[in-house]
Amino acid sequence: MIDHRRLRVALLGAGSVGSQVANLLLTQASELSERAGADLELAGIAVRDVDAARDVDLPRELLTTDAESLIVGADIVIELMGGIEPARTHILAALNSGADVVTGNKALLATHGAEIFDAADQLGASVSYEAAVAGAIPIIRPLKDSLAGDRIQRIFGIVNGSTNFILDKMDREGLSAEEAQRIATDLGYLEADPTLDLEGYDAAQKAAILASLAFHTHVSLDDVHREGIENITADMIDGARRAGFTIKLLAVCERLEGEDGESISVRVYPALISREHPLASVHGGNNAVFVEAAAAGDLMFYGAGAGGIQTASAIMGDVVSAARRHIAGGVGVGESPRQSLPTAPIGRIMTRYQVTLEVADEPGVLAQISGIVSEAGVSVATVEQTPSSDAEGRAHIVIGTHRAREQALSDTVARLAESDVVERVVSVLRVEGE
Ligand code: NDP
Ligand code: HSE
């Protein structure tokens, strides 16, 4: 039954996602009101420049630069401005004035999530953020609700579409990093500040949000070990392909058991994935997230990780839920109680590695390298040497290890780098998904 008192919806931002959300609110009003149980009235849209060109034509009279006034009296505030300020201040003001909040702002939640969720809890309001991780893919609600009774061991996957697009172009079309990045830029895949994507910040923000939900612990961006794709070269992609791997920028959130109790590891880095693994088939700007839960087993979530209209779908799902809650009354569904699990340093993780060294192509070199590696307690699984093709007689040796602790591996790499026989450590890549 529809409640005809109407809910006032304030939209902050009309960029790629916001303009599509506004369009859906305006063009699908009657269907949405049936689903939400009340009319959703778009009260206004706050932007920086009311005359700026938009992806979608929006009624001029709805646009305003006065976000503060728009928030007053709103039942639902949709924040799609991005960034930390003024988004943070507007969200807190919205909660304080009794509104439920819907946002896609991963940067804000990964840094000020605790403050915002605490405010919502105290005020009995809800903050929904399905769009903040992996765009259109429903992953927040499954973690928060569907899997709330399970014990999540590990989440890993591709949560940044633009870097996946770049790595995929390099892998499938043999492009250089610069060429692939140029195409990604031309297609509008990269953030306005491309370092957010290329250096792994965007993926790390999403990893922090996923880990917070999975482990019922507040995880912020500072807790995430982050490496980006800026050092991945066409040669590395080529070497990975020859060894049966592809390189993907992965987010990994993992529960670790130790003598001193449980901890968690949250990390983002480019890693080798077997070409047989389902993640190897995630092409272009798509995202995929694997969840390993004690009772449910392995679950995979796949689809569009970005895009205005795709992300608007996730926003609208949250808007309909927020409207239903607003009509039903009662307090919002808060974040789950905090367990406060400590974050383990990167040195604690265990995985396989592939280390590529440039060496002099001379007798005895391989034996010396094997000696250094085994002395450090890292077990070698494979060694491959590519014959020297340069005039100076240098060859590449690729060492694949068995599972080893990161600290032992990095100590080994440091000793290799210092040894007389190694000219250069070309790359060190982790192997994931095994
Ligand atoms: P855009 O940069 O395209 O749009 C931002 C909008 O916010 C613009 O309309 C801008 O106004 C407005 N805005 C920014 N700052 C202010 C301000 N100080 N006062 C008033 N208005 C302001 O962002 P997106 O639509 O791409 O992203 C929105 C949010 O959704 C971000 O948090 C992003 O991380 C998230 N997200 C985006 C995805 C995507 O595919 N784009 C996917 C998943 C999440 P004006 O137009 O006048 O400049
Ligand atoms: N820059 C992000 C990406 C946008 O490439 O995935 C979606 O969050």
Coordinates of C-alpha atoms and ligand atoms in Angstrom, one line a residue:
M1 CA 0.0 0.0 0.0
I2 CA 1.3 3.4 -0.9
D3 CA 1.7 6.0 1.8
H4 CA 0.7 9.3 0.1
R5 CA 2.5 11.6 2.5
R6 CA 5.5 11.4 0.1
L7 CA 9.1 11.2 1.0
R8 CA 11.4 14.1 0.2
V9 CA 14.6 13.0 -1.5
A10 CA 17.6 15.3 -1.7
L11 CA 20.3 14.4 -4.2
L12 CA 23.8 15.8 -3.7
G13 CA 25.7 15.6 -6.9
A14 CA 24.6 15.1 -10.6
G15 CA 27.7 13.7 -12.2
S16 CA 28.1 10.3 -13.8
V17 CA 26.1 8.5 -11.2
G18 CA 24.0 11.3 -9.7
S19 CA 22.5 12.4 -13.1
Q20 CA 21.4 8.8 -13.8
V21 CA 19.9 8.5 -10.3
A22 CA 18.0 11.8 -10.9
N23 CA 16.7 10.5 -14.2
L24 CA 15.5 7.2 -12.7
L25 CA 13.7 9.1 -9.8
L26 CA 12.0 11.3 -12.4
T27 CA 11.2 8.9 -15.1
Q28 CA 10.3 5.8 -13.0
A29 CA 8.5 7.6 -10.3
S30 CA 5.3 5.6 -10.3
E31 CA 7.0 2.2 -10.4
L32 CA 9.4 3.3 -7.7
S33 CA 6.5 4.6 -5.5
E34 CA 4.8 1.1 -5.7
R35 CA 8.0 -0.6 -4.7
A36 CA 9.0 1.8 -2.0
G37 CA 5.5 2.1 -0.6
A38 CA 5.5 5.9 -0.8
D39 CA 5.9 8.6 -3.5
L40 CA 9.6 9.6 -3.8
E41 CA 9.7 13.3 -4.5
L42 CA 13.0 14.6 -5.8
A43 CA 13.1 17.8 -3.9
G44 CA 16.3 19.1 -5.5
I45 CA 19.8 18.4 -6.7
A46 CA 22.9 20.1 -5.3
V47 CA 25.8 20.7 -7.7
R48 CA 28.7 23.0 -7.9
D49 CA 27.7 24.7 -11.2
V50 CA 24.0 24.7 -12.2
D51 CA 24.9 25.5 -15.8
A52 CA 27.4 22.7 -16.3
A53 CA 26.7 20.2 -19.1
R54 CA 25.2 16.9 -17.8
D55 CA 25.0 13.4 -19.1
V56 CA 21.2 13.6 -18.8
D57 CA 18.9 16.7 -19.2
L58 CA 17.6 17.6 -15.8
P59 CA 15.0 20.2 -14.9
R60 CA 16.8 23.5 -14.3
E61 CA 14.6 24.3 -11.4
L62 CA 15.7 21.3 -9.4
L63 CA 19.4 22.3 -9.5
T64 CA 20.9 24.3 -6.7
T65 CA 24.3 25.1 -5.2
D66 CA 22.8 25.3 -1.7
A67 CA 23.2 21.8 -0.4
E68 CA 22.7 22.8 3.3
S69 CA 19.1 24.2 2.6
L70 CA 18.2 21.2 0.5
I71 CA 19.1 18.7 3.3
V72 CA 16.7 20.4 5.8
G73 CA 13.4 18.5 5.8
A74 CA 14.6 15.7 3.5
D75 CA 13.6 12.2 4.4
I76 CA 16.3 10.6 2.3
V77 CA 19.6 12.2 1.3
I78 CA 21.6 10.6 -1.5
E79 CA 25.2 11.7 -1.4
L80 CA 27.0 11.4 -4.8
M81 CA 29.4 14.3 -4.7
G82 CA 32.4 12.1 -3.8
G83 CA 35.5 13.1 -1.8
I84 CA 35.7 13.9 1.9
E85 CA 34.4 17.4 2.4
P86 CA 31.8 18.7 2.1
A87 CA 30.3 15.2 1.7
R88 CA 31.1 14.3 5.3
T89 CA 29.6 17.5 6.8
H90 CA 26.4 17.1 4.6
I91 CA 26.0 13.4 5.6
L92 CA 26.3 14.2 9.3
A93 CA 23.8 17.1 8.9
A94 CA 21.4 14.8 7.1
L95 CA 21.6 12.2 9.9
N96 CA 21.2 14.9 12.5
S97 CA 18.0 16.2 10.8
G98 CA 16.4 12.8 10.8
A99 CA 17.1 11.6 7.2
D100 CA 18.3 8.2 6.1
V101 CA 21.5 8.5 3.9
V102 CA 22.4 6.6 0.8
T103 CA 26.0 7.1 -0.6
G104 CA 28.5 5.6 -3.0
N105 CA 31.4 7.4 -1.4
K106 CA 34.1 4.8 -0.7
A107 CA 36.8 7.4 0.0
L108 CA 34.7 8.9 2.8
L109 CA 33.6 5.6 4.3
A110 CA 37.1 4.1 4.3
T111 CA 38.4 7.1 6.2
H112 CA 35.5 8.4 8.3
G113 CA 33.2 5.4 8.3
A114 CA 33.3 4.9 12.1
E115 CA 32.3 8.5 12.7
I116 CA 29.4 8.3 10.3
F117 CA 28.1 4.9 11.4
D118 CA 28.3 5.9 15.0
A119 CA 26.3 9.0 14.3
A120 CA 23.7 7.0 12.4
D121 CA 23.5 4.4 15.3
Q122 CA 23.0 7.2 17.9
L123 CA 20.4 8.9 15.8
G124 CA 18.5 5.7 14.8
A125 CA 19.0 6.4 11.1
S126 CA 20.5 4.3 8.4
V127 CA 23.5 4.8 6.1
S128 CA 23.4 2.5 3.0
Y129 CA 26.3 2.2 0.6
E130 CA 25.9 -0.7 -1.8
A131 CA 27.4 1.4 -4.6
A132 CA 30.6 2.1 -2.7
V133 CA 32.2 -1.3 -3.6
A134 CA 32.1 -2.9 -7.0
G135 CA 29.4 -0.5 -8.6
A136 CA 26.4 -2.5 -9.6
I137 CA 27.4 -5.8 -8.0
P138 CA 25.4 -6.6 -4.8
I139 CA 28.1 -7.3 -2.3
I140 CA 27.5 -5.0 0.7
R141 CA 24.1 -6.4 1.5
P142 CA 25.1 -10.0 1.1
L143 CA 28.0 -9.4 3.6
K144 CA 26.0 -7.3 5.9
D145 CA 22.7 -9.3 5.9
S146 CA 22.7 -12.6 4.0
L147 CA 26.1 -13.8 5.5
A148 CA 25.6 -12.1 8.9
G149 CA 25.2 -15.6 10.5
D150 CA 28.2 -17.1 8.8
R151 CA 31.9 -16.8 9.5
I152 CA 33.9 -15.3 6.6
Q153 CA 37.4 -16.5 6.2
R154 CA 38.5 -14.6 3.2
I155 CA 37.4 -12.2 0.5
F156 CA 39.4 -11.7 -2.6
G157 CA 38.8 -10.3 -6.0
I158 CA 39.0 -7.5 -8.5
V159 CA 37.3 -4.3 -7.2
N160 CA 38.9 -1.7 -9.5
G161 CA 37.6 -1.7 -13.0
S162 CA 40.0 0.8 -14.6
T163 CA 43.2 -1.1 -13.6
N164 CA 41.5 -4.3 -14.7
F165 CA 40.8 -2.8 -18.1
I166 CA 44.5 -1.7 -18.4
L167 CA 45.9 -5.0 -17.3
D168 CA 43.5 -6.9 -19.5
K169 CA 44.4 -4.8 -22.6
M170 CA 48.1 -5.4 -21.9
D171 CA 47.4 -9.2 -21.5
R172 CA 45.1 -9.8 -24.4
E173 CA 46.3 -7.2 -26.9
G174 CA 50.0 -7.0 -26.0
L175 CA 49.8 -3.2 -25.4
S176 CA 52.3 -1.3 -23.3
A177 CA 51.2 0.1 -20.0
E178 CA 51.2 3.6 -21.5
E179 CA 49.1 2.6 -24.5
A180 CA 46.5 0.8 -22.3
Q181 CA 46.4 3.7 -19.9
R182 CA 45.8 6.2 -22.7
I183 CA 42.8 4.1 -24.0
A184 CA 41.4 3.8 -20.4
T185 CA 41.7 7.6 -20.0
D186 CA 40.0 8.3 -23.4
L187 CA 37.1 6.0 -22.4
G188 CA 36.7 7.9 -19.1
Y189 CA 37.6 4.8 -17.0
L190 CA 40.1 6.5 -14.8
E191 CA 39.2 8.8 -11.8
A192 CA 39.9 12.5 -12.3
D193 CA 43.0 11.8 -10.3
P194 CA 44.3 8.6 -12.0
T195 CA 46.7 7.8 -9.1
L196 CA 43.7 6.8 -7.1
D197 CA 43.2 3.9 -9.5
L198 CA 46.8 3.2 -10.6
E199 CA 48.4 3.3 -7.2
G200 CA 45.6 1.1 -5.7
Y201 CA 44.0 3.7 -3.4
D202 CA 40.5 3.1 -4.8
A203 CA 40.8 -0.6 -4.4
A204 CA 42.2 -0.2 -0.9
Q205 CA 39.2 2.0 0.1
K206 CA 36.9 -0.8 -1.1
A207 CA 39.0 -3.5 0.7
A208 CA 38.7 -1.5 3.9
I209 CA 34.9 -1.4 3.6
L210 CA 34.7 -5.2 2.7
A211 CA 37.0 -6.2 5.6
S212 CA 35.0 -4.1 8.0
L213 CA 31.8 -5.9 7.1
A214 CA 33.4 -9.4 6.8
F215 CA 35.3 -9.3 10.1
H216 CA 32.9 -7.1 12.2
T217 CA 35.9 -4.9 12.9
H218 CA 36.5 -1.3 11.9
V219 CA 39.1 -1.3 9.2
S220 CA 40.2 2.0 7.7
L221 CA 42.3 2.9 4.7
D222 CA 45.4 3.2 6.9
D223 CA 45.1 -0.5 7.8
V224 CA 45.3 -1.7 4.2
H225 CA 48.7 -2.7 2.7
R226 CA 48.6 -1.1 -0.8
E227 CA 50.6 -1.6 -3.9
G228 CA 49.4 -0.4 -7.3
I229 CA 50.0 -1.4 -10.9
E230 CA 52.4 1.5 -11.8
N231 CA 55.4 -0.9 -12.0
I232 CA 53.7 -3.6 -14.1
T233 CA 55.3 -3.7 -17.5
A234 CA 54.5 -5.5 -20.8
D235 CA 57.5 -7.8 -20.1
M236 CA 56.0 -8.9 -16.8
I237 CA 52.6 -9.6 -18.3
D238 CA 54.4 -11.5 -21.1
G239 CA 56.4 -13.5 -18.6
A240 CA 53.3 -14.3 -16.6
R241 CA 51.5 -15.5 -19.7
R242 CA 54.3 -17.8 -20.6
A243 CA 54.2 -19.3 -17.1
G244 CA 50.4 -19.9 -17.4
F245 CA 49.3 -16.8 -15.3
T246 CA 47.8 -13.4 -15.8
I247 CA 48.3 -10.4 -13.6
K248 CA 45.3 -8.8 -11.8
L249 CA 45.1 -6.1 -9.2
L250 CA 43.6 -8.0 -6.2
A251 CA 42.0 -6.9 -3.0
V252 CA 42.5 -9.6 -0.3
C253 CA 40.8 -9.6 3.1
E254 CA 41.8 -12.6 5.2
R255 CA 41.3 -13.9 8.7
L256 CA 44.7 -15.2 10.2
E257 CA 45.0 -17.6 13.1
G258 CA 48.2 -17.3 15.2
E259 CA 49.6 -18.4 18.6
D260 CA 48.6 -15.0 19.9
G261 CA 45.0 -15.3 18.6
E262 CA 43.1 -14.1 15.5
S263 CA 44.1 -11.1 13.4
I264 CA 43.2 -9.9 9.9
S265 CA 45.2 -9.0 6.8
V266 CA 43.8 -6.5 4.3
R267 CA 45.9 -5.9 1.3
V268 CA 45.8 -4.7 -2.3
Y269 CA 48.5 -5.6 -4.9
P270 CA 49.0 -6.9 -8.4
A271 CA 49.3 -10.7 -8.2
L272 CA 49.7 -13.7 -10.5
I273 CA 46.5 -15.6 -11.1
S274 CA 46.4 -18.9 -13.0
R275 CA 44.8 -18.5 -16.4
E276 CA 42.5 -21.4 -15.3
H277 CA 41.1 -19.4 -12.4
P278 CA 37.7 -17.7 -12.9
L279 CA 39.3 -14.3 -12.0
A280 CA 41.5 -14.6 -15.1
S281 CA 38.3 -14.4 -17.2
V282 CA 37.2 -11.1 -15.7
H283 CA 37.8 -8.8 -18.6
G284 CA 37.6 -5.1 -19.3
G285 CA 36.2 -2.9 -16.6
N286 CA 34.3 -5.7 -14.8
N287 CA 34.8 -6.6 -11.2
A288 CA 34.5 -10.0 -9.4
V289 CA 34.6 -10.8 -5.7
F290 CA 35.1 -14.2 -4.1
V291 CA 33.8 -14.8 -0.6
E292 CA 34.9 -17.9 1.3
A293 CA 32.6 -18.5 4.3
A294 CA 32.8 -21.3 6.8
A295 CA 29.3 -22.6 6.2
A296 CA 28.3 -21.2 2.8
G297 CA 31.6 -22.2 1.1
D298 CA 32.8 -20.3 -1.9
L299 CA 30.6 -17.6 -3.4
M300 CA 31.4 -15.4 -6.4
F301 CA 29.9 -12.0 -7.3
Y302 CA 30.5 -10.7 -10.7
G303 CA 29.5 -7.8 -12.9
A304 CA 29.9 -4.1 -13.7
G305 CA 32.1 -2.4 -11.1
A306 CA 31.5 1.1 -12.4
G307 CA 29.5 3.2 -14.8
G308 CA 26.9 5.9 -14.2
I309 CA 23.7 3.9 -14.9
Q310 CA 25.1 0.6 -13.5
T311 CA 26.1 2.3 -10.2
A312 CA 22.7 4.1 -10.2
S313 CA 21.1 0.6 -9.9
A314 CA 22.8 0.0 -6.6
I315 CA 21.9 3.5 -5.4
M316 CA 18.3 3.0 -6.3
G317 CA 18.1 -0.3 -4.4
D318 CA 19.3 1.4 -1.3
V319 CA 16.9 4.3 -1.8
V320 CA 13.9 1.9 -2.0
S321 CA 15.1 0.1 1.1
A322 CA 15.6 3.4 2.9
A323 CA 12.1 4.5 1.9
R324 CA 10.6 1.3 3.2
R325 CA 12.4 1.7 6.5
H326 CA 11.4 5.3 6.8
I327 CA 7.7 4.4 6.3
A328 CA 7.9 1.4 8.7
G329 CA 9.7 3.5 11.4
G330 CA 12.0 2.1 14.0
V331 CA 15.8 2.4 14.1
G332 CA 18.0 1.8 11.1
V333 CA 19.9 -1.5 10.7
G334 CA 23.3 -0.4 12.1
E335 CA 26.7 -1.9 11.5
S336 CA 27.4 -5.2 13.2
P337 CA 29.1 -5.1 16.7
R338 CA 32.8 -4.5 16.5
Q339 CA 35.2 -7.3 17.3
S340 CA 38.2 -5.1 17.0
L341 CA 40.5 -7.8 15.5
P342 CA 44.0 -6.4 15.1
T343 CA 45.5 -5.9 11.6
A344 CA 48.5 -8.1 10.9
P345 CA 51.6 -6.6 9.2
I346 CA 52.1 -7.7 5.6
G347 CA 55.1 -9.8 6.8
R348 CA 52.7 -12.3 8.4
I349 CA 50.9 -13.4 5.3
M350 CA 51.7 -16.7 3.6
T351 CA 51.5 -17.2 -0.2
R352 CA 53.5 -18.4 -3.1
Y353 CA 55.9 -16.0 -4.9
Q354 CA 57.5 -15.7 -8.3
V355 CA 60.8 -13.8 -8.3
T356 CA 62.5 -12.8 -11.5
L357 CA 66.2 -12.0 -11.4
E358 CA 68.6 -10.6 -14.0
V359 CA 71.9 -12.4 -13.6
A360 CA 75.2 -13.0 -15.4
D361 CA 74.8 -16.1 -17.6
E362 CA 77.7 -18.0 -16.1
P363 CA 78.4 -21.4 -14.6
G364 CA 77.6 -21.6 -10.9
V365 CA 75.2 -18.7 -10.8
L366 CA 72.1 -20.9 -10.4
A367 CA 73.7 -22.9 -7.6
Q368 CA 74.6 -19.7 -5.6
I369 CA 71.1 -18.3 -6.0
S370 CA 69.5 -21.6 -4.9
G371 CA 71.8 -21.6 -1.9
I372 CA 70.7 -18.1 -0.8
V373 CA 67.1 -19.0 -1.2
S374 CA 67.2 -22.3 0.7
E375 CA 69.4 -20.8 3.5
A376 CA 66.6 -18.3 4.2
G377 CA 64.2 -21.2 4.6
V378 CA 62.1 -20.5 1.5
S379 CA 61.4 -23.6 -0.4
V380 CA 61.9 -23.4 -4.2
A381 CA 59.2 -25.1 -6.3
T382 CA 60.4 -24.2 -9.8
V383 CA 63.4 -22.5 -11.4
E384 CA 63.5 -21.4 -15.0
Q385 CA 66.3 -19.7 -16.9
T386 CA 65.8 -17.8 -20.1
P387 CA 69.0 -17.8 -22.1
S388 CA 70.9 -14.7 -22.5
S389 CA 70.0 -12.7 -25.6
D390 CA 72.0 -9.5 -24.9
A391 CA 75.6 -8.7 -25.7
E392 CA 76.5 -8.5 -22.1
G393 CA 75.5 -12.1 -21.4
R394 CA 72.7 -11.5 -18.9
A395 CA 70.0 -14.0 -18.4
H396 CA 66.7 -14.0 -16.5
I397 CA 66.0 -16.6 -13.8
V398 CA 62.5 -17.0 -12.6
I399 CA 62.1 -18.7 -9.2
G400 CA 58.7 -20.0 -8.1
T401 CA 58.5 -20.7 -4.4
H402 CA 56.3 -22.9 -2.3
R403 CA 54.1 -21.1 0.2
A404 CA 56.3 -18.9 2.3
R405 CA 55.9 -16.2 4.8
E406 CA 56.2 -12.7 3.3
Q407 CA 58.8 -11.6 5.8
A408 CA 61.1 -14.6 4.9
L409 CA 60.6 -13.9 1.2
S410 CA 61.4 -10.2 1.5
D411 CA 64.5 -11.0 3.5
T412 CA 65.5 -13.5 0.8
V413 CA 65.0 -11.0 -1.9
A414 CA 67.1 -8.4 0.0
R415 CA 69.9 -10.9 0.2
L416 CA 69.6 -11.8 -3.5
A417 CA 69.7 -8.1 -4.4
E418 CA 73.0 -7.7 -2.4
S419 CA 74.7 -10.9 -3.8
D420 CA 77.4 -10.6 -6.5
V421 CA 75.7 -12.8 -9.0
V422 CA 72.4 -10.9 -9.2
E423 CA 72.5 -7.8 -11.4
R424 CA 68.9 -6.7 -10.7
V425 CA 65.7 -8.0 -9.1
V426 CA 63.4 -7.6 -12.0
S427 CA 60.1 -8.3 -10.2
V428 CA 58.6 -10.0 -7.2
L429 CA 55.0 -11.1 -7.6
R430 CA 52.7 -13.0 -5.3
V431 CA 50.6 -15.9 -6.6
E432 CA 47.0 -15.8 -5.4
G433 CA 43.9 -18.0 -5.9
E434 CA 45.5 -21.4 -5.4
Ligands
NDP1 P1 31.3 13.0 -10.5 O1 32.6 13.7 -10.3 O2 30.9 12.6 -11.9 O3 30.1 14.0 -10.0 C1 30.2 14.7 -8.8 C2 29.0 15.6 -8.6 O4 29.0 16.2 -7.4 C3 28.9 16.7 -9.7 O5 27.6 16.9 -10.1 C4 29.4 17.9 -8.9 O6 28.8 19.1 -9.3 C5 28.9 17.6 -7.5 N1 29.8 18.2 -6.5 C6 31.1 17.9 -6.2 N2 31.5 18.7 -5.2 C7 30.5 19.5 -4.9 C8 30.3 20.5 -3.9 N3 31.3 20.9 -3.1 N4 29.1 21.1 -3.8 C9 28.1 20.8 -4.6 N5 28.2 19.8 -5.6 C10 29.4 19.2 -5.7 O7 31.2 11.8 -9.6 P2 30.6 10.3 -9.9 O8 29.2 10.5 -10.2 O9 31.5 9.5 -10.7 O10 30.7 9.6 -8.4 C11 29.9 10.0 -7.3 C12 30.2 9.1 -6.1 O11 29.9 7.7 -6.5 C13 31.7 9.1 -5.7 O12 31.7 8.9 -4.3 C14 32.2 7.9 -6.4 O13 33.4 7.3 -5.7 C15 31.1 6.9 -6.3 N6 31.1 5.9 -7.3 C16 31.2 6.2 -8.7 C17 31.2 5.2 -9.6 C18 31.3 5.6 -11.1 O14 31.3 4.6 -11.9 N7 31.4 6.8 -11.4 C19 31.1 3.8 -9.2 C20 30.9 3.6 -7.8 C21 30.9 4.6 -6.9 P3 29.1 19.7 -10.8 O15 28.5 18.7 -11.8 O16 28.4 21.0 -10.8 O17 30.6 19.8 -11.0
HSE2 N1 37.7 4.2 -10.3 C1 36.8 3.1 -10.0 C2 37.1 1.9 -10.8 C3 35.4 3.5 -10.2 O1 37.9 2.0 -11.7 O2 36.7 0.8 -10.4 C4 34.3 2.6 -9.6 O3 34.5 2.6 -8.2

